[in-house]
mmCIF file of C-alpha atoms in Angstrom:
data_model
loop_
_atom_site.group_PDB
_atom_site.id
_atom_site.type_symbol
_atom_site.label_atom_id
_atom_site.label_comp_id
_atom_site.label_asym_id
_atom_site.label_seq_id
_atom_site.Cartn_x
_atom_site.Cartn_y
_atom_site.Cartn_z
ATOM 1 C CA MET A 1 -0.206 -0.210 0.064
ATOM 2 C CA PRO A 2 1.692 3.577 -0.487
ATOM 3 C CA PRO A 3 2.057 5.418 1.685
ATOM 4 C CA LYS A 4 -0.356 8.513 2.010
ATOM 5 C CA THR A 5 0.586 11.965 0.791
ATOM 6 C CA ARG A 6 1.980 14.351 3.230
ATOM 7 C CA ILE A 7 -0.226 17.550 3.352
ATOM 8 C CA PRO A 8 1.433 20.578 4.152
ATOM 9 C CA ALA A 9 0.375 22.241 7.320
ATOM 10 C CA LEU A 10 -1.994 25.504 7.487
ATOM 11 C CA PRO A 11 -0.665 29.064 9.355
ATOM 12 C CA SER A 12 -1.373 28.160 12.744
ATOM 13 C CA PHE A 13 -4.063 31.001 12.779
ATOM 14 C CA VAL A 14 -5.952 29.414 9.969
ATOM 15 C CA ASN A 15 -5.928 26.026 10.866
ATOM 16 C CA ARG A 16 -7.696 26.911 14.364
ATOM 17 C CA LYS A 17 -10.076 29.106 12.526
ATOM 18 C CA LEU A 18 -11.256 26.122 10.954
ATOM 19 C CA TYR A 19 -11.009 24.431 13.909
ATOM 20 C CA LYS A 20 -13.658 26.468 15.885
ATOM 21 C CA THR A 21 -16.072 26.123 13.327
ATOM 22 C CA GLY A 22 -16.685 22.565 15.144
ATOM 23 C CA GLN A 23 -17.057 24.176 18.286
ATOM 24 C CA THR A 24 -20.167 25.523 20.137
ATOM 25 C CA ARG A 25 -20.944 29.239 20.775
ATOM 26 C CA GLY A 26 -20.071 30.596 24.205
ATOM 27 C CA ALA A 27 -21.585 30.390 27.787
ATOM 28 C CA ASP A 28 -20.998 31.665 31.201
ATOM 29 C CA MET A 29 -21.467 30.205 34.674
ATOM 30 C CA LYS A 30 -25.083 31.920 34.335
ATOM 31 C CA GLN A 31 -25.864 29.471 32.079
ATOM 32 C CA ILE A 32 -26.240 25.562 31.819
ATOM 33 C CA TYR A 33 -24.524 24.794 28.516
ATOM 34 C CA GLN A 34 -20.611 24.373 28.159
ATOM 35 C CA ASN A 35 -18.522 26.869 27.241
ATOM 36 C CA ARG A 36 -17.104 26.318 23.588
ATOM 37 C CA VAL A 37 -16.724 22.507 23.101
ATOM 38 C CA SER A 38 -17.220 19.771 20.415
ATOM 39 C CA ARG A 39 -20.145 19.619 18.539
ATOM 40 C CA ASN A 40 -20.446 16.260 19.171
ATOM 41 C CA SER A 41 -20.840 16.554 22.998
ATOM 42 C CA THR A 42 -23.559 15.585 25.226
ATOM 43 C CA VAL A 43 -26.576 17.495 24.103
ATOM 44 C CA LEU A 44 -29.409 18.790 26.399
ATOM 45 C CA ILE A 45 -32.264 18.330 25.719
ATOM 46 C CA PRO A 46 -35.599 19.913 26.944
ATOM 47 C CA PHE A 47 -38.278 17.398 27.525
ATOM 48 C CA SER A 48 -41.026 19.232 25.202
ATOM 49 C CA ASP A 49 -38.647 18.955 22.699
ATOM 50 C CA TRP A 50 -37.962 15.000 23.093
ATOM 51 C CA GLU A 51 -40.064 14.054 20.516
ATOM 52 C CA GLU A 52 -38.565 15.111 17.729
ATOM 53 C CA CYS A 53 -34.700 15.084 19.327
ATOM 54 C CA ARG A 54 -34.481 12.257 20.643
ATOM 55 C CA GLU A 55 -32.341 11.151 17.300
ATOM 56 C CA PRO A 56 -29.810 13.299 15.820
ATOM 57 C CA ALA A 57 -30.918 11.230 12.468
ATOM 58 C CA PRO A 58 -33.240 8.339 12.046
ATOM 59 C CA GLY A 59 -31.735 5.112 13.866
ATOM 60 C CA GLU A 60 -28.415 7.448 14.983
ATOM 61 C CA LYS A 61 -27.557 8.093 18.510
ATOM 62 C CA TYR A 62 -25.809 10.986 20.274
ATOM 63 C CA GLU A 63 -22.033 10.113 20.250
ATOM 64 C CA ASN A 64 -21.627 11.485 23.719
ATOM 65 C CA GLY A 65 -25.095 10.988 25.126
ATOM 66 C CA PHE A 66 -28.100 13.526 25.512
ATOM 67 C CA ILE A 67 -29.642 14.370 28.977
ATOM 68 C CA VAL A 68 -33.359 15.515 29.166
ATOM 69 C CA LEU A 69 -34.437 18.793 31.053
ATOM 70 C CA LEU A 70 -37.332 18.290 32.960
ATOM 71 C CA GLN A 71 -39.355 20.983 33.994
ATOM 72 C CA PRO A 72 -39.751 20.925 38.272
ATOM 73 C CA SER A 73 -43.547 21.685 38.433
ATOM 74 C CA TRP A 74 -44.354 18.786 35.258
ATOM 75 C CA TYR A 75 -42.428 16.463 37.455
ATOM 76 C CA PHE A 76 -44.058 16.959 40.880
ATOM 77 C CA GLU A 77 -47.341 17.781 39.562
ATOM 78 C CA THR A 78 -47.609 15.033 37.391
ATOM 79 C CA GLN A 79 -49.225 11.238 38.277
ATOM 80 C CA ASP A 80 -46.156 8.742 38.189
ATOM 81 C CA ALA A 81 -43.903 11.306 36.158
ATOM 82 C CA ASP A 82 -41.259 8.563 36.868
ATOM 83 C CA GLY A 83 -43.584 6.055 35.029
ATOM 84 C CA VAL A 84 -43.850 8.794 32.076
ATOM 85 C CA LEU A 85 -40.267 8.943 31.898
ATOM 86 C CA ALA A 86 -39.988 4.640 32.059
ATOM 87 C CA LYS A 87 -41.784 5.022 29.102
ATOM 88 C CA GLU A 88 -40.092 6.892 26.883
ATOM 89 C CA GLY A 89 -36.727 5.440 27.725
ATOM 90 C CA LEU A 90 -35.609 7.929 30.418
ATOM 91 C CA GLU A 91 -34.882 7.906 33.983
ATOM 92 C CA LEU A 92 -34.213 10.429 36.546
ATOM 93 C CA GLY A 93 -30.402 10.913 37.190
ATOM 94 C CA VAL A 94 -29.909 8.134 34.714
ATOM 95 C CA ASN A 95 -30.320 10.803 31.506
ATOM 96 C CA ALA A 96 -32.704 12.920 32.774
ATOM 97 C CA LEU A 97 -32.490 16.244 35.186
ATOM 98 C CA LEU A 98 -34.883 18.456 36.818
ATOM 99 C CA TYR A 99 -33.935 22.317 35.946
ATOM 100 C CA TYR A 100 -34.484 25.356 37.949
ATOM 101 C CA GLN A 101 -34.420 28.212 36.190
ATOM 102 C CA ARG A 102 -37.209 29.951 38.119
ATOM 103 C CA ARG A 103 -36.740 31.395 41.731
ATOM 104 C CA SER A 104 -40.668 30.363 42.642
ATOM 105 C CA ASP A 105 -40.018 26.559 41.109
ATOM 106 C CA TRP A 106 -36.693 26.742 43.651
ATOM 107 C CA ASN A 107 -39.282 27.796 45.850
ATOM 108 C CA HIS A 108 -42.111 25.248 45.673
ATOM 109 C CA TYR A 109 -40.139 22.212 44.455
ATOM 110 C CA THR A 110 -37.395 21.919 47.243
ATOM 111 C CA ASN A 111 -38.380 20.569 50.545
ATOM 112 C CA TYR A 112 -36.836 17.610 50.277
ATOM 113 C CA GLY A 113 -33.187 18.773 51.128
ATOM 114 C CA THR A 114 -30.493 16.168 50.661
ATOM 115 C CA GLY A 115 -32.710 13.832 52.006
ATOM 116 C CA PRO A 116 -34.827 11.004 49.108
ATOM 117 C CA LEU A 117 -37.687 11.908 46.843
ATOM 118 C CA PRO A 118 -40.515 9.470 46.885
ATOM 119 C CA ASN A 119 -38.613 7.196 44.661
ATOM 120 C CA GLY A 120 -35.722 6.843 46.992
ATOM 121 C CA LYS A 121 -33.470 9.282 45.014
ATOM 122 C CA LEU A 122 -31.078 11.588 46.854
ATOM 123 C CA PHE A 123 -31.818 15.587 46.130
ATOM 124 C CA ARG A 124 -28.301 16.661 45.310
ATOM 125 C CA PRO A 125 -27.223 18.306 41.896
ATOM 126 C CA ALA A 126 -25.643 16.640 39.232
ATOM 127 C CA ASN A 127 -21.988 16.727 38.397
ATOM 128 C CA ALA A 128 -21.627 13.548 35.375
ATOM 129 C CA ARG A 129 -23.020 14.069 31.912
ATOM 130 C CA GLN A 130 -23.168 10.276 31.255
ATOM 131 C CA GLY A 131 -24.165 7.193 33.011
ATOM 132 C CA ASP A 132 -24.879 7.396 36.778
ATOM 133 C CA LEU A 133 -25.351 11.616 36.464
ATOM 134 C CA ASP A 134 -24.209 11.626 40.392
ATOM 135 C CA GLY A 135 -27.642 13.367 41.283
ATOM 136 C CA ILE A 136 -30.882 14.453 39.981
ATOM 137 C CA TYR A 137 -31.003 18.475 39.365
ATOM 138 C CA VAL A 138 -29.156 21.193 38.054
ATOM 139 C CA ALA A 139 -30.374 24.999 39.143
ATOM 140 C CA ARG A 140 -29.381 28.064 36.888
ATOM 141 C CA ILE A 141 -31.842 30.899 39.107
ATOM 142 C CA HIS A 142 -30.290 34.815 38.556
ATOM 143 C CA GLY A 143 -29.889 36.656 41.656
ATOM 144 C CA THR A 144 -32.460 39.579 42.047
ATOM 145 C CA THR A 145 -31.659 43.042 43.707
ATOM 146 C CA ALA A 146 -35.256 43.895 44.468
ATOM 147 C CA THR A 147 -34.710 41.416 47.609
ATOM 148 C CA GLU A 148 -31.435 42.264 49.687
ATOM 149 C CA GLY A 149 -29.296 38.974 50.524
ATOM 150 C CA VAL A 150 -30.949 36.599 47.632
ATOM 151 C CA ALA A 151 -28.304 35.818 45.823
ATOM 152 C CA GLN A 152 -27.799 33.649 42.192
ATOM 153 C CA LEU A 153 -28.346 30.092 42.905
ATOM 154 C CA VAL A 154 -25.696 28.191 40.400
ATOM 155 C CA HIS A 155 -25.905 24.168 41.369
ATOM 156 C CA GLY A 156 -24.356 21.287 39.239
ATOM 157 C CA PHE A 157 -21.499 21.098 36.876
ATOM 158 C CA ASN A 158 -20.050 24.217 38.488
ATOM 159 C CA GLU A 159 -16.553 23.004 39.103
ATOM 160 C CA THR A 160 -13.401 23.838 36.973
ATOM 161 C CA SER A 161 -13.725 20.062 35.492
ATOM 162 C CA SER A 162 -17.146 19.726 34.899
ATOM 163 C CA ARG A 163 -18.572 23.417 34.092
ATOM 164 C CA GLY A 164 -21.857 23.096 32.190
ATOM 165 C CA ALA A 165 -24.008 20.215 31.893
ATOM 166 C CA GLY A 166 -23.316 19.992 28.080
ATOM 167 C CA ILE A 167 -24.453 21.431 24.488
ATOM 168 C CA ARG A 168 -27.524 22.839 22.841
ATOM 169 C CA VAL A 169 -28.949 20.503 21.002
ATOM 170 C CA TYR A 170 -29.787 21.842 17.806
ATOM 171 C CA GLU A 171 -25.499 22.683 18.011
ATOM 172 C CA TYR A 172 -25.056 19.112 17.838
ATOM 173 C CA ALA A 173 -22.961 18.008 14.676
ATOM 174 C CA SER A 174 -21.664 14.215 14.152
ATOM 175 C CA ASN A 175 -17.831 13.843 14.515
ATOM 176 C CA GLU A 176 -18.277 12.461 10.776
ATOM 177 C CA ASN A 177 -20.099 15.963 9.689
ATOM 178 C CA LEU A 178 -17.183 17.686 11.985
ATOM 179 C CA GLU A 179 -14.501 16.115 9.425
ATOM 180 C CA HIS A 180 -16.439 17.187 6.262
ATOM 181 C CA THR A 181 -17.778 20.268 7.142
ATOM 182 C CA ARG A 182 -14.312 21.425 7.810
ATOM 183 C CA LEU A 183 -12.949 19.955 4.438
ATOM 184 C CA GLN A 184 -15.670 21.484 2.485
ATOM 185 C CA LEU A 185 -15.183 24.776 4.882
ATOM 186 C CA GLU A 186 -11.182 24.559 3.551
ATOM 187 C CA ALA A 187 -12.161 23.942 0.470
ATOM 188 C CA LEU A 188 -14.170 27.296 -0.141
ATOM 189 C CA LEU A 189 -11.051 28.998 1.405
ATOM 190 C CA TRP A 190 -8.666 27.649 -1.753
ATOM 191 C CA LEU A 191 -11.490 28.662 -4.250
ATOM 192 C CA CYS A 192 -10.655 32.352 -3.491
ATOM 193 C CA GLU A 193 -9.058 33.534 -5.863
ATOM 194 C CA ASP A 194 -5.996 35.122 -3.576
ATOM 195 C CA ALA A 195 -5.771 32.311 -1.759
ATOM 196 C CA VAL A 196 -1.914 30.901 -2.048
ATOM 197 C CA ASP A 197 -0.633 34.575 -1.897
ATOM 198 C CA ALA A 198 -2.900 35.186 1.449
ATOM 199 C CA LEU A 199 -1.691 31.980 2.641
ATOM 200 C CA THR A 200 2.218 32.966 1.435
ATOM 201 C CA ASP A 201 1.660 36.080 3.523
ATOM 202 C CA ALA A 202 0.431 34.286 6.162
ATOM 203 C CA GLY A 203 3.485 32.052 6.823
ATOM 204 C CA MET A 204 3.269 29.036 4.243
ATOM 205 C CA ASP A 205 5.865 28.440 1.528
ATOM 206 C CA ARG A 206 4.288 28.671 -1.898
ATOM 207 C CA LYS A 207 4.615 25.525 -3.130
ATOM 208 C CA ASP A 208 3.495 24.193 -0.030
ATOM 209 C CA ALA A 209 0.247 26.245 -0.179
ATOM 210 C CA GLU A 210 -0.226 25.402 -3.954
ATOM 211 C CA ALA A 211 0.177 21.517 -3.343
ATOM 212 C CA ARG A 212 -2.190 21.858 -0.447
ATOM 213 C CA ARG A 213 -4.429 23.549 -2.443
ATOM 214 C CA ILE A 214 -4.442 21.257 -5.073
ATOM 215 C CA LEU A 215 -4.380 18.483 -2.080
ATOM 216 C CA GLN A 216 -7.404 19.553 -0.542
ATOM 217 C CA LEU A 217 -9.777 19.998 -3.336
ATOM 218 C CA SER A 218 -9.125 16.667 -4.630
ATOM 219 C CA ASN A 219 -10.343 15.646 -1.109
ATOM 220 C CA ALA A 220 -13.225 17.437 -0.699
ATOM 221 C CA ASP A 221 -13.810 16.088 -4.766
ATOM 222 C CA ALA A 222 -13.661 12.531 -3.590
ATOM 223 C CA ALA A 223 -15.769 13.106 -0.260
ATOM 224 C CA GLY A 224 -18.475 14.438 -2.838
ATOM 225 C CA LEU A 225 -18.036 17.908 -0.955
ATOM 226 C CA LEU A 226 -17.040 20.003 -4.145
ATOM 227 C CA ASP A 227 -20.396 19.936 -6.048
ATOM 228 C CA LEU A 228 -19.749 22.943 -7.897
ATOM 229 C CA ASP A 229 -23.215 23.417 -9.614
ATOM 230 C CA ARG A 230 -24.350 22.432 -5.970
ATOM 231 C CA LEU A 231 -22.416 25.224 -4.136
ATOM 232 C CA GLU A 232 -23.390 27.528 -6.355
ATOM 233 C CA LYS A 233 -26.996 27.079 -5.859
ATOM 234 C CA ILE A 234 -26.459 27.700 -2.353
ATOM 235 C CA ARG A 235 -24.531 31.009 -2.854
ATOM 236 C CA MET A 236 -21.810 29.582 -1.701
ATOM 237 C CA ILE A 237 -19.280 30.363 -4.629
ATOM 238 C CA ASP A 238 -20.369 32.287 -7.992
ATOM 239 C CA GLY A 239 -20.629 31.702 -11.813
ATOM 240 C CA GLU A 240 -16.909 31.714 -12.014
ATOM 241 C CA HIS A 241 -16.156 29.652 -8.634
ATOM 242 C CA ARG A 242 -15.079 31.537 -6.276
ATOM 243 C CA THR A 243 -16.126 31.710 -3.069
ATOM 244 C CA VAL A 244 -18.881 34.712 -1.829
ATOM 245 C CA CYS A 245 -20.624 35.856 1.224
ATOM 246 C CA PRO A 246 -23.999 34.185 0.785
ATOM 247 C CA LEU A 247 -25.588 36.995 2.211
ATOM 248 C CA CYS A 248 -24.545 39.923 -0.223
ATOM 249 C CA LEU A 249 -22.786 37.909 -2.824
ATOM 250 C CA ILE A 250 -19.428 39.611 -2.801
ATOM 251 C CA ARG A 251 -16.375 37.850 -3.618
ATOM 252 C CA ILE A 252 -14.247 37.219 -0.153
ATOM 253 C CA PRO A 253 -10.596 37.746 -0.357
ATOM 254 C CA ALA A 254 -8.812 34.893 1.585
ATOM 255 C CA ALA A 255 -6.905 37.451 3.298
ATOM 256 C CA ASP A 256 -9.545 38.849 5.101
ATOM 257 C CA TYR A 257 -9.758 35.542 6.891
ATOM 258 C CA LEU A 258 -6.533 36.589 8.605
ATOM 259 C CA LYS A 259 -7.693 40.485 8.992
ATOM 260 C CA LEU A 260 -9.623 41.315 12.041
ATOM 261 C CA THR A 261 -12.208 43.556 12.372
ATOM 262 C CA VAL A 262 -12.403 47.326 12.602
ATOM 263 C CA GLN A 263 -13.096 48.406 15.732
ATOM 264 C CA ALA A 264 -15.386 51.327 16.085
ATOM 265 C CA GLU A 265 -13.057 54.315 17.463
ATOM 266 C CA GLY A 266 -13.556 54.780 21.322
ATOM 267 C CA ARG A 267 -14.858 50.898 21.548
ATOM 268 C CA GLU A 268 -11.481 48.817 20.913
ATOM 269 C CA VAL A 269 -11.210 45.637 22.583
ATOM 270 C CA GLU A 270 -7.598 44.728 23.278
ATOM 271 C CA ASP A 271 -7.802 40.708 22.737
ATOM 272 C CA LEU A 272 -10.370 40.957 19.553
ATOM 273 C CA THR A 273 -10.073 37.646 17.492
ATOM 274 C CA THR A 274 -13.059 38.499 15.236
ATOM 275 C CA THR A 275 -11.749 38.584 11.375
ATOM 276 C CA GLU A 276 -13.573 40.247 9.013
ATOM 277 C CA VAL A 277 -14.935 36.332 7.682
ATOM 278 C CA SER A 278 -16.345 34.234 9.887
ATOM 279 C CA LEU A 279 -18.604 30.890 9.759
ATOM 280 C CA PHE A 280 -22.097 31.117 8.123
ATOM 281 C CA HIS A 281 -24.445 28.949 8.556
ATOM 282 C CA ILE A 282 -26.673 29.313 5.450
ATOM 283 C CA GLN A 283 -30.330 27.409 6.928
ATOM 284 C CA GLU A 284 -30.268 28.755 10.296
ATOM 285 C CA LEU A 285 -29.680 26.433 13.320
ATOM 286 C CA ARG A 286 -33.021 25.398 14.801
ATOM 287 C CA VAL A 287 -34.578 22.954 17.027
ATOM 288 C CA GLY A 288 -35.426 19.352 15.573
ATOM 289 C CA LYS A 289 -33.362 19.956 12.341
ATOM 290 C CA LEU A 290 -29.812 19.174 12.791
ATOM 291 C CA GLU A 291 -28.190 22.279 9.923
ATOM 292 C CA HIS A 292 -24.117 21.773 11.181
ATOM 293 C CA ARG A 293 -23.429 19.678 8.398
ATOM 294 C CA PRO A 294 -21.684 19.488 4.702
ATOM 295 C CA TYR A 295 -23.603 22.077 2.237
ATOM 296 C CA ASN A 296 -24.861 24.316 5.042
ATOM 297 C CA LEU A 297 -21.863 26.052 6.371
ATOM 298 C CA GLY A 298 -20.046 28.774 4.376
ATOM 299 C CA TRP A 299 -18.346 31.501 4.835
ATOM 300 C CA GLY A 300 -19.339 35.281 4.767
ATOM 301 C CA HIS A 301 -18.827 38.660 6.017
ATOM 302 C CA HIS A 302 -18.911 39.307 9.639
ATOM 303 C CA PHE A 303 -20.465 42.304 9.205
ATOM 304 C CA CYS A 304 -23.401 40.504 7.075
ATOM 305 C CA ASN A 305 -23.420 37.561 9.694
ATOM 306 C CA VAL A 306 -24.298 39.751 12.682
ATOM 307 C CA VAL A 307 -27.382 41.327 10.250
ATOM 308 C CA VAL A 308 -28.804 37.624 9.939
ATOM 309 C CA LYS A 309 -27.648 36.541 13.507
ATOM 310 C CA ASP A 310 -30.670 33.598 13.856
ATOM 311 C CA ALA A 311 -33.203 34.583 11.778
ATOM 312 C CA GLY A 312 -31.959 32.719 8.831
ATOM 313 C CA LEU A 313 -30.750 33.733 5.172
ATOM 314 C CA ILE A 314 -33.747 34.285 2.912
ATOM 315 C CA PRO A 315 -35.900 35.547 6.447
ATOM 316 C CA THR A 316 -33.206 38.786 6.561
ATOM 317 C CA LEU A 317 -33.363 38.687 2.744
ATOM 318 C CA GLN A 318 -36.906 39.385 2.870
ATOM 319 C CA TRP A 319 -36.304 41.778 5.738
ATOM 320 C CA MET A 320 -33.574 43.644 3.802
ATOM 321 C CA LYS A 321 -36.727 44.016 1.030
ATOM 322 C CA GLY A 322 -38.843 45.788 2.729
ATOM 323 C CA VAL A 323 -36.319 47.940 4.403
ATOM 324 C CA LEU A 324 -35.151 48.960 0.889
ATOM 325 C CA ASP A 325 -38.872 49.490 -0.399
ATOM 326 C CA ASN A 326 -39.462 51.181 2.487
ATOM 327 C CA ASN A 327 -36.716 53.925 1.781
ATOM 328 C CA GLY A 328 -37.014 53.726 -1.877
ATOM 329 C CA ASP A 329 -34.933 50.764 -4.061
ATOM 330 C CA SER A 330 -32.346 53.488 -5.702
ATOM 331 C CA TRP A 331 -29.005 55.077 -4.602
ATOM 332 C CA GLU A 332 -31.144 58.375 -5.681
ATOM 333 C CA ALA A 333 -33.655 57.771 -3.322
ATOM 334 C CA ILE A 334 -31.024 56.898 -0.520
ATOM 335 C CA ALA A 335 -29.074 59.507 -1.499
ATOM 336 C CA GLU A 336 -31.946 62.282 -0.575
ATOM 337 C CA VAL A 337 -32.460 60.246 2.829
ATOM 338 C CA ALA A 338 -28.707 61.515 3.560
ATOM 339 C CA GLU A 339 -29.520 64.624 2.882
ATOM 340 C CA SER A 340 -32.928 64.855 4.731
ATOM 341 C CA ILE A 341 -31.187 63.591 7.745
ATOM 342 C CA GLU A 342 -27.865 65.553 7.113
ATOM 343 C CA GLU A 343 -30.498 68.883 7.621
ATOM 344 C CA GLY A 344 -32.328 67.380 10.147
ATOM 345 C CA VAL A 345 -29.610 66.584 12.880
ATOM 346 C CA GLY A 346 -27.558 69.486 11.622
ATOM 347 C CA ASP A 347 -24.261 70.284 13.043
#
């Protein structure tokens, strides 16, 4: 068997940018979620979403398990709640937890102290993500300034070694999808017309950059990830097969992958890591349909991504059309608006 062709390494900044596309969004201690971990981590599923989220795809399992989150009011007010859960393959303290978000629930449904519930389970916070969860509840309740001395409650998964119970279910992706999306995203980088020059300027040897471009485009094609007609149809590339922003359809220079965003004067942040180009979901992430997958992830301008947010590309375009209709769909009309504002606001 012939040895595999060595793939020259990317500059560390670019390699880290690709790696981070497989991580979840940030979260702090006030939230139940883990902060920037792999998208194939343990998922958290609200019981109300259990039916549509019990499997990531038909016949598949979550690679690192799941935890179903139960409203305390539902659990304690439902007759034979444990039996209802058992019919769904769920058990408190094994793959389900009580999730306290409201202080009223905490005040009404925590009269067990550290003693056992009627089912014999001890009322204590959980700290493990799979198997025996080492407890039956987790709490994230904000403090309040209205009542002196009422502090926030952060119980369960609050230690350094187990911070956060899991990830948002709609952010999940299998390890295979993570590998495929990274390869496809790198292929889109190489389809930028200045890719070799930009990566050379970033520290790669030019011959290495040219070799990696050929190899990774070939690997993407072999994996079924370089269907150019399909990529154009979903607005990731243009008719000349160059990478574009899915919202504004302007070509993206590879140099912008390395360029930090321009900061507003007086609002500069010292540790800024946001670049002019960021990950862009064509169809937005939403519960019940996993969208972190090939042919749904492209690259877009940071500003365009901020505009789209979680609304999705098509709803954003529809909203933008309405904005233009209200303001006059021409440069002349916009110039008139600018002149009117200038006169109204004054010096």
